[in-house]
mmCIF file of C-alpha atoms in Angstrom:
data_model
loop_
_atom_site.group_PDB
_atom_site.id
_atom_site.type_symbol
_atom_site.label_atom_id
_atom_site.label_comp_id
_atom_site.label_asym_id
_atom_site.label_seq_id
_atom_site.Cartn_x
_atom_site.Cartn_y
_atom_site.Cartn_z
ATOM 1 C CA MET A 183 -1.648 215.680 21.709
ATOM 2 C CA ASP A 184 -3.411 214.928 18.477
ATOM 3 C CA PHE A 185 -3.002 217.687 15.964
ATOM 4 C CA ASN A 186 -6.385 216.654 14.604
ATOM 5 C CA THR A 187 -8.218 217.194 17.641
ATOM 6 C CA LYS A 188 -9.242 220.980 18.546
ATOM 7 C CA ASN A 189 -8.073 222.078 22.032
ATOM 8 C CA LYS A 190 -11.000 224.358 24.074
ATOM 9 C CA ASN A 191 -8.391 225.659 26.531
ATOM 10 C CA LEU A 192 -6.259 227.835 24.510
ATOM 11 C CA GLN A 193 -4.018 230.294 25.982
ATOM 12 C CA PRO A 194 -2.082 233.303 24.820
ATOM 13 C CA ILE A 195 1.537 232.941 23.817
ATOM 14 C CA GLY A 196 3.621 234.836 27.025
ATOM 15 C CA ASN A 197 7.004 233.436 25.966
ATOM 16 C CA GLU A 198 8.413 236.637 23.989
ATOM 17 C CA ASN A 199 10.976 234.302 21.894
ATOM 18 C CA LEU A 200 8.197 232.126 20.829
ATOM 19 C CA LYS A 201 6.214 235.131 19.615
ATOM 20 C CA GLU A 202 9.012 235.973 17.612
ATOM 21 C CA CYS A 203 9.112 232.554 15.996
ATOM 22 C CA LEU A 204 5.773 232.555 15.298
ATOM 23 C CA ASN A 205 5.985 236.207 13.359
ATOM 24 C CA LYS A 206 6.814 234.010 9.938
ATOM 25 C CA PRO A 207 4.281 230.871 10.296
ATOM 26 C CA THR A 208 1.412 234.046 11.094
ATOM 27 C CA GLU A 209 2.530 235.697 7.847
ATOM 28 C CA LYS A 210 2.392 232.521 5.714
ATOM 29 C CA LYS A 211 -0.884 231.190 7.185
ATOM 30 C CA LEU A 212 -2.350 234.622 5.875
ATOM 31 C CA LEU A 213 -1.480 234.046 2.428
ATOM 32 C CA MET A 214 -3.206 230.668 2.496
ATOM 33 C CA SER A 215 -6.622 232.325 1.385
ATOM 34 C CA ASP A 216 -4.793 233.681 -2.011
ATOM 35 C CA PHE A 217 -3.091 230.529 -2.450
ATOM 36 C CA ILE A 218 -6.700 228.533 -1.774
ATOM 37 C CA GLY A 219 -8.201 231.075 -4.442
ATOM 38 C CA PHE A 220 -5.447 230.363 -7.132
ATOM 39 C CA MET A 221 -5.625 226.588 -6.485
ATOM 40 C CA GLU A 222 -9.306 225.898 -7.158
ATOM 41 C CA ASP A 223 -8.908 225.350 -10.889
ATOM 42 C CA LYS A 224 -6.248 222.869 -10.649
ATOM 43 C CA ASN A 225 -8.612 219.615 -9.958
ATOM 44 C CA LEU A 226 -7.276 219.151 -6.508
ATOM 45 C CA LYS A 227 -8.891 218.149 -3.354
ATOM 46 C CA LEU A 228 -8.668 221.656 -1.424
ATOM 47 C CA ASP A 229 -9.397 220.317 2.039
ATOM 48 C CA ARG A 230 -6.050 219.317 2.739
ATOM 49 C CA LEU A 231 -4.809 222.698 1.908
ATOM 50 C CA LYS A 232 -7.583 224.373 3.914
ATOM 51 C CA GLU A 233 -6.334 222.710 7.253
ATOM 52 C CA CYS A 234 -2.475 223.349 6.376
ATOM 53 C CA GLY A 235 -0.838 224.887 9.323
ATOM 54 C CA ASN A 236 -3.937 224.822 11.788
ATOM 55 C CA PHE A 237 -1.777 222.800 14.100
ATOM 56 C CA ILE A 238 2.042 223.404 14.763
ATOM 57 C CA LYS A 239 4.592 222.242 17.089
ATOM 58 C CA PHE A 240 7.492 223.938 18.335
ATOM 59 C CA GLN A 241 10.547 222.341 20.294
ATOM 60 C CA SER A 242 12.832 224.572 22.476
ATOM 61 C CA SER A 243 15.997 224.910 24.249
ATOM 62 C CA GLU A 244 15.931 224.535 28.172
ATOM 63 C CA ASP A 245 15.642 228.115 28.610
ATOM 64 C CA LYS A 246 12.916 228.649 26.091
ATOM 65 C CA THR A 247 15.351 230.901 23.978
ATOM 66 C CA LYS A 248 15.862 228.822 21.018
ATOM 67 C CA PHE A 249 12.826 227.312 19.113
ATOM 68 C CA ILE A 250 12.674 225.212 16.071
ATOM 69 C CA LEU A 251 9.227 224.141 14.395
ATOM 70 C CA ALA A 252 9.165 220.436 14.391
ATOM 71 C CA GLY A 253 5.655 219.415 13.355
ATOM 72 C CA GLY A 254 2.350 220.040 12.446
ATOM 73 C CA ASN A 255 -0.384 219.453 9.659
ATOM 74 C CA PHE A 256 0.962 220.252 6.509
ATOM 75 C CA CYS A 257 -0.197 220.036 2.948
ATOM 76 C CA ASN A 258 2.935 219.599 1.677
ATOM 77 C CA ASN A 259 2.114 221.202 -1.761
ATOM 78 C CA ARG A 260 5.056 222.905 -3.398
ATOM 79 C CA PHE A 261 3.204 225.867 -4.358
ATOM 80 C CA CYS A 262 1.648 226.387 -0.623
ATOM 81 C CA PRO A 263 3.152 229.268 1.216
ATOM 82 C CA PHE A 264 3.421 227.742 4.438
ATOM 83 C CA CYS A 265 5.194 224.570 2.953
ATOM 84 C CA SER A 266 7.376 226.112 0.849
ATOM 85 C CA TRP A 267 8.364 228.228 3.425
ATOM 86 C CA LEU A 268 8.996 225.432 5.758
ATOM 87 C CA LYS A 269 10.698 223.235 3.170
ATOM 88 C CA ALA A 270 13.191 226.278 2.216
ATOM 89 C CA LYS A 271 14.493 226.462 6.010
ATOM 90 C CA ARG A 272 14.897 222.645 6.112
ATOM 91 C CA THR A 273 16.738 222.805 3.005
ATOM 92 C CA ALA A 274 18.966 225.279 4.250
ATOM 93 C CA PHE A 275 19.973 223.496 6.979
ATOM 94 C CA GLU A 276 20.415 220.157 5.028
ATOM 95 C CA LEU A 277 22.644 222.301 2.525
ATOM 96 C CA LEU A 278 24.855 223.241 5.232
ATOM 97 C CA GLU A 279 25.416 220.090 6.878
ATOM 98 C CA LEU A 280 26.198 218.331 3.348
ATOM 99 C CA ILE A 281 28.473 221.203 2.153
ATOM 100 C CA LYS A 282 30.334 221.251 5.476
ATOM 101 C CA VAL A 283 30.745 217.663 5.515
ATOM 102 C CA VAL A 284 32.270 217.640 2.331
ATOM 103 C CA GLU A 285 34.518 220.382 2.906
ATOM 104 C CA TYR A 286 35.739 218.647 6.130
ATOM 105 C CA THR A 287 36.078 215.182 4.813
ATOM 106 C CA GLU A 288 37.060 215.660 1.139
ATOM 107 C CA LYS A 289 39.204 218.880 1.962
ATOM 108 C CA LEU A 290 37.695 220.663 -0.895
ATOM 109 C CA ALA A 291 36.859 224.403 -2.085
ATOM 110 C CA PHE A 292 33.857 225.725 -3.641
ATOM 111 C CA ILE A 293 32.773 227.914 -6.528
ATOM 112 C CA PHE A 294 29.657 229.538 -7.113
ATOM 113 C CA ILE A 295 28.135 229.549 -10.649
ATOM 114 C CA THR A 296 24.863 231.453 -12.084
ATOM 115 C CA LEU A 297 23.616 230.494 -15.525
ATOM 116 C CA THR A 298 20.892 232.563 -17.403
ATOM 117 C CA VAL A 299 19.106 232.751 -20.451
ATOM 118 C CA PRO A 300 16.793 235.317 -21.674
ATOM 119 C CA ASN A 301 13.390 236.253 -20.329
ATOM 120 C CA VAL A 302 10.447 234.283 -21.770
ATOM 121 C CA PRO A 303 6.494 234.948 -21.622
ATOM 122 C CA LYS A 304 4.341 232.796 -19.662
ATOM 123 C CA GLU A 305 3.540 230.157 -22.617
ATOM 124 C CA SER A 306 7.037 229.415 -23.207
ATOM 125 C CA LEU A 307 8.194 228.762 -19.765
ATOM 126 C CA ARG A 308 7.870 225.053 -19.362
ATOM 127 C CA GLU A 309 9.508 224.536 -22.611
ATOM 128 C CA GLU A 310 11.926 226.944 -21.701
ATOM 129 C CA ILE A 311 13.160 225.031 -18.460
ATOM 130 C CA GLU A 312 13.137 221.931 -20.422
ATOM 131 C CA ASN A 313 15.604 223.373 -22.570
ATOM 132 C CA PHE A 314 17.678 224.835 -19.808
ATOM 133 C CA ASN A 315 18.010 221.469 -18.434
ATOM 134 C CA ILE A 316 19.200 219.711 -21.794
ATOM 135 C CA SER A 317 21.699 223.124 -22.575
ATOM 136 C CA PHE A 318 23.211 222.578 -18.674
ATOM 137 C CA ASN A 319 23.915 218.795 -19.461
ATOM 138 C CA ARG A 320 25.493 220.027 -22.738
ATOM 139 C CA LEU A 321 27.731 222.185 -20.422
ATOM 140 C CA TRP A 322 28.633 219.956 -17.589
ATOM 141 C CA LYS A 323 29.593 216.889 -20.095
ATOM 142 C CA THR A 324 32.123 219.380 -21.794
ATOM 143 C CA LYS A 325 35.899 218.565 -21.283
ATOM 144 C CA GLU A 326 36.535 221.920 -19.452
ATOM 145 C CA PHE A 327 33.975 221.434 -16.861
ATOM 146 C CA LYS A 328 34.676 217.907 -16.107
ATOM 147 C CA ALA A 329 38.073 218.757 -15.378
ATOM 148 C CA PHE A 330 37.570 220.825 -12.248
ATOM 149 C CA ASN A 331 33.949 219.450 -11.235
ATOM 150 C CA LYS A 332 33.828 217.074 -8.247
ATOM 151 C CA GLY A 333 30.410 217.482 -7.920
ATOM 152 C CA PHE A 334 27.407 220.038 -7.879
ATOM 153 C CA ILE A 335 24.397 221.196 -6.070
ATOM 154 C CA ARG A 336 22.158 222.961 -8.671
ATOM 155 C CA LYS A 337 19.055 224.811 -7.906
ATOM 156 C CA LEU A 338 16.542 226.005 -10.783
ATOM 157 C CA GLU A 339 15.221 229.348 -9.920
ATOM 158 C CA ILE A 340 12.417 231.736 -11.779
ATOM 159 C CA THR A 341 11.758 235.298 -11.251
ATOM 160 C CA TYR A 342 8.630 237.383 -12.882
ATOM 161 C CA ASN A 343 9.444 240.816 -14.667
ATOM 162 C CA GLU A 344 6.358 242.942 -13.806
ATOM 163 C CA GLU A 345 7.100 245.482 -16.381
ATOM 164 C CA ARG A 346 7.534 243.020 -19.168
ATOM 165 C CA ASN A 347 5.215 240.290 -18.213
ATOM 166 C CA ASP A 348 7.493 237.608 -18.674
ATOM 167 C CA TYR A 349 9.850 235.011 -16.309
ATOM 168 C CA HIS A 350 13.278 234.790 -16.140
ATOM 169 C CA PRO A 351 14.761 231.119 -15.560
ATOM 170 C CA HIS A 352 18.341 230.595 -14.137
ATOM 171 C CA PHE A 353 20.663 228.122 -12.313
ATOM 172 C CA HIS A 354 22.685 228.534 -9.355
ATOM 173 C CA LEU A 355 25.512 225.993 -8.593
ATOM 174 C CA VAL A 356 27.675 225.347 -5.741
ATOM 175 C CA VAL A 357 30.526 223.188 -7.292
ATOM 176 C CA ALA A 358 32.983 221.397 -5.414
ATOM 177 C CA VAL A 359 36.792 221.924 -6.706
ATOM 178 C CA ASN A 360 40.371 220.957 -5.590
ATOM 179 C CA LYS A 361 42.090 223.725 -3.600
ATOM 180 C CA SER A 362 44.380 224.030 -6.168
ATOM 181 C CA TYR A 363 41.806 224.858 -8.800
ATOM 182 C CA PHE A 364 42.310 228.696 -8.644
ATOM 183 C CA LYS A 365 45.971 228.189 -9.770
ATOM 184 C CA SER A 366 45.752 225.275 -11.715
ATOM 185 C CA ARG A 367 45.401 225.076 -15.691
ATOM 186 C CA ASN A 368 41.717 223.861 -15.159
ATOM 187 C CA TYR A 369 40.712 226.933 -13.605
ATOM 188 C CA MET A 370 37.628 228.810 -15.818
ATOM 189 C CA SER A 371 37.387 232.484 -16.256
ATOM 190 C CA LYS A 372 33.894 234.181 -16.585
ATOM 191 C CA ARG A 373 34.590 234.692 -20.536
ATOM 192 C CA ARG A 374 35.376 231.188 -20.991
ATOM 193 C CA LEU A 375 32.258 230.138 -18.930
ATOM 194 C CA LEU A 376 29.953 232.593 -21.292
ATOM 195 C CA GLU A 377 31.490 230.831 -24.256
ATOM 196 C CA LEU A 378 30.672 227.610 -23.310
ATOM 197 C CA TRP A 379 27.055 228.241 -22.164
ATOM 198 C CA GLN A 380 26.421 230.131 -25.350
ATOM 199 C CA ARG A 381 27.438 227.015 -27.251
ATOM 200 C CA ALA A 382 25.668 224.639 -24.937
ATOM 201 C CA THR A 383 22.211 226.759 -25.181
ATOM 202 C CA ARG A 384 22.875 227.462 -28.838
ATOM 203 C CA ASN A 385 22.315 231.022 -28.397
ATOM 204 C CA PRO A 386 25.328 233.473 -28.882
ATOM 205 C CA ALA A 387 23.144 236.357 -27.818
ATOM 206 C CA ILE A 388 23.774 235.634 -23.998
ATOM 207 C CA THR A 389 25.610 237.885 -22.326
ATOM 208 C CA GLN A 390 25.559 237.186 -18.365
ATOM 209 C CA VAL A 391 26.977 233.976 -16.399
ATOM 210 C CA ASP A 392 28.666 234.423 -13.233
ATOM 211 C CA ILE A 393 31.372 232.136 -11.766
ATOM 212 C CA LYS A 394 33.320 233.029 -8.437
ATOM 213 C CA PRO A 395 35.007 231.594 -5.065
ATOM 214 C CA CYS A 396 32.680 231.273 -2.284
ATOM 215 C CA ARG A 397 33.046 229.955 1.518
ATOM 216 C CA MET A 398 29.805 228.378 2.599
ATOM 217 C CA ASN A 399 30.599 229.254 6.194
ATOM 218 C CA THR A 400 27.075 230.419 7.480
ATOM 219 C CA ILE A 401 23.515 229.627 6.689
ATOM 220 C CA LYS A 402 23.166 232.944 4.812
ATOM 221 C CA GLN A 403 25.576 231.653 2.120
ATOM 222 C CA VAL A 404 23.622 228.738 1.418
ATOM 223 C CA MET A 405 20.278 230.909 1.289
ATOM 224 C CA GLU A 406 20.416 231.339 -2.849
ATOM 225 C CA LEU A 407 20.433 227.573 -3.091
ATOM 226 C CA ALA A 408 17.805 226.923 -0.304
ATOM 227 C CA THR A 409 15.285 229.932 -1.104
ATOM 228 C CA TYR A 410 12.295 229.499 -2.971
ATOM 229 C CA SER A 411 12.370 228.539 -6.828
ATOM 230 C CA ALA A 412 10.030 231.527 -7.304
ATOM 231 C CA LYS A 413 9.999 234.817 -4.672
ATOM 232 C CA GLN A 414 6.553 234.589 -2.875
ATOM 233 C CA GLY A 415 6.437 238.054 -3.457
ATOM 234 C CA ASP A 416 5.901 237.281 -7.338
ATOM 235 C CA LEU A 417 4.155 233.716 -6.772
ATOM 236 C CA TYR A 418 1.165 235.335 -5.042
ATOM 237 C CA SER A 419 1.164 238.645 -6.765
ATOM 238 C CA SER A 420 -1.884 237.650 -8.890
ATOM 239 C CA LYS A 421 -3.680 234.519 -10.513
ATOM 240 C CA GLU A 422 -2.269 234.964 -13.822
ATOM 241 C CA VAL A 423 1.185 235.317 -12.631
ATOM 242 C CA PHE A 424 0.856 232.096 -10.363
ATOM 243 C CA ASP A 425 -0.699 230.169 -13.094
ATOM 244 C CA GLY A 426 2.539 230.950 -14.976
ATOM 245 C CA PHE A 427 4.872 229.536 -12.210
ATOM 246 C CA TYR A 428 2.265 226.790 -11.496
ATOM 247 C CA GLU A 429 2.527 225.560 -15.421
ATOM 248 C CA GLY A 430 6.296 226.051 -15.852
ATOM 249 C CA LEU A 431 7.268 224.567 -12.441
ATOM 250 C CA TYR A 432 4.706 221.617 -11.692
ATOM 251 C CA ARG A 433 6.290 218.309 -11.366
ATOM 252 C CA LYS A 434 10.189 219.867 -12.553
ATOM 253 C CA LYS A 435 12.935 218.796 -10.251
ATOM 254 C CA LEU A 436 14.221 221.865 -8.440
ATOM 255 C CA LEU A 437 17.323 220.872 -6.661
ATOM 256 C CA VAL A 438 19.914 218.096 -8.351
ATOM 257 C CA TYR A 439 22.898 216.779 -6.630
ATOM 258 C CA ASN A 440 25.801 215.522 -8.555
ATOM 259 C CA GLY A 441 29.249 213.785 -7.742
ATOM 260 C CA ILE A 442 30.575 214.008 -4.548
ATOM 261 C CA PHE A 443 27.494 215.717 -3.231
ATOM 262 C CA LYS A 444 25.176 213.110 -4.206
ATOM 263 C CA GLU A 445 27.614 210.633 -2.548
ATOM 264 C CA TYR A 446 27.741 212.389 0.625
ATOM 265 C CA LYS A 447 23.858 213.168 0.770
ATOM 266 C CA LYS A 448 23.149 209.744 0.430
ATOM 267 C CA LYS A 449 25.645 208.504 3.412
ATOM 268 C CA ILE A 450 24.092 211.048 5.334
ATOM 269 C CA ASP A 451 20.657 210.125 4.907
ATOM 270 C CA THR A 452 21.484 206.548 5.562
ATOM 271 C CA GLY A 453 23.284 207.451 8.650
ATOM 272 C CA GLU A 454 26.751 206.426 7.504
ATOM 273 C CA VAL A 455 28.277 209.820 7.901
ATOM 274 C CA ASP A 456 26.882 211.742 10.778
ATOM 275 C CA PRO A 457 27.303 215.868 10.697
ATOM 276 C CA ALA A 458 28.024 216.243 14.048
ATOM 277 C CA GLN A 459 31.273 215.112 13.456
ATOM 278 C CA VAL A 460 32.262 218.219 11.960
ATOM 279 C CA ILE A 461 33.106 220.470 14.889
ATOM 280 C CA GLU A 462 31.544 223.666 13.286
ATOM 281 C CA LEU A 463 28.324 222.171 13.204
ATOM 282 C CA ASN A 464 28.596 220.248 16.551
ATOM 283 C CA GLN A 465 29.172 223.476 18.408
ATOM 284 C CA LEU A 466 25.836 224.851 16.799
ATOM 285 C CA LEU A 467 23.577 221.973 18.199
ATOM 286 C CA GLU A 468 21.052 222.669 21.052
ATOM 287 C CA GLU A 469 19.190 219.886 22.430
ATOM 288 C CA ALA A 470 15.308 220.101 22.413
ATOM 289 C CA THR A 471 13.822 219.786 26.116
ATOM 290 C CA LYS A 472 10.474 221.625 25.704
ATOM 291 C CA GLU A 473 7.423 221.093 23.339
ATOM 292 C CA PHE A 474 4.486 223.673 22.145
ATOM 293 C CA TYR A 475 1.419 222.808 20.593
ATOM 294 C CA LEU A 476 -0.092 225.598 18.862
ATOM 295 C CA GLN A 477 -3.588 226.133 17.106
ATOM 296 C CA TRP A 478 -4.648 228.572 14.766
ATOM 297 C CA GLU A 479 -7.612 230.443 16.101
ATOM 298 C CA LYS A 480 -9.220 233.910 14.285
ATOM 299 C CA ASP A 481 -5.933 234.846 12.190
ATOM 300 C CA ASN A 482 -3.590 234.224 15.325
ATOM 301 C CA TYR A 483 -1.771 231.188 16.905
ATOM 302 C CA LEU A 484 -2.469 230.187 20.623
ATOM 303 C CA ILE A 485 -0.873 227.795 22.715
ATOM 304 C CA ALA A 486 -3.248 224.514 23.326
ATOM 305 C CA ASP A 487 -0.634 222.426 25.122
ATOM 306 C CA GLU A 488 3.277 222.523 26.895
ATOM 307 C CA ARG A 489 5.186 219.581 27.701
ATOM 308 C CA ASP A 490 8.430 218.482 28.515
ATOM 309 C CA VAL A 491 10.368 215.915 25.950
ATOM 310 C CA PRO A 492 11.296 212.626 27.338
ATOM 311 C CA GLU A 493 14.879 212.102 27.470
ATOM 312 C CA GLU A 494 14.796 209.106 24.836
ATOM 313 C CA GLN A 495 12.748 211.578 22.197
ATOM 314 C CA ARG A 496 14.751 214.675 22.824
ATOM 315 C CA LYS A 497 16.277 215.679 19.246
ATOM 316 C CA LYS A 498 19.076 218.170 18.441
ATOM 317 C CA PHE A 499 18.518 221.048 16.154
ATOM 318 C CA TYR A 500 21.012 224.114 14.859
ATOM 319 C CA ASN A 501 20.750 227.103 16.981
ATOM 320 C CA LEU A 502 20.598 229.184 13.876
ATOM 321 C CA GLU A 503 18.524 232.167 12.884
ATOM 322 C CA ILE A 504 17.330 232.017 9.299
ATOM 323 C CA ASP A 505 16.042 235.078 8.104
ATOM 324 C CA MET A 506 13.639 234.064 5.038
ATOM 325 C CA ASP A 507 10.902 236.053 3.616
#
């Protein structure tokens, strides 16, 4: 079925599991009018944004109980409510694969680090993000950080403080370490991390960092890395707030891979390493045998077509629920 061709024989959705899967796409699609209004002064063609999510495709297991959003017409704008939600879900699965492959293959443990800087007004956010990146480079190049770091995944996140009308940039990191790290002389306390971070930022007034062990066993535990760089409740709250996020995050790199994670991401992307070799991941795989094409019509999705997936085209997907706002 051609996504660009409207189907006149639309039918209500009868499958309750599919209906439930459509709750989030419907919610995100309904946010599109606000998003498009906020983008009108951004010197962009809006046609692609207006069409985003009008046609989507789900694939399902044989019994039609498990579904995955497998395609559609998307604008791929990082500020789009539909596409940012979809990318966050996709990133969550990719990160789960990557982390479990590294854990299984290299026999490493993980720590979770949060680094913050003071809130800044809208006008200073972009410059602060640039300074934030410079500060982090100073930190991870220190002898003490290098001593335990086997590689990290770093995510930039921004939150908005409505009462103060300012923005709070911070980094979340998963760092791979040797299993002996927690009893070694390379172990880093929260107090020492704070001292190093104050030095790296040239700001002794910073009072908050966090460092703790973590086990990335489930999709929920990678959510802090995979979720939006800006919470959608903040991002679309007003034109002024949206512009602050847009100007601060435009063309900024949000997710960074280093060391062992960068190495294995490349191996997975090129097919040199198959995540399904990890037993824990293989047990979660489900084969798609059905396909459902849906069309947006009058604030709702309707079935445009339903098909069997030919055996040679069947894809495997993870049988996991991801609860993302």
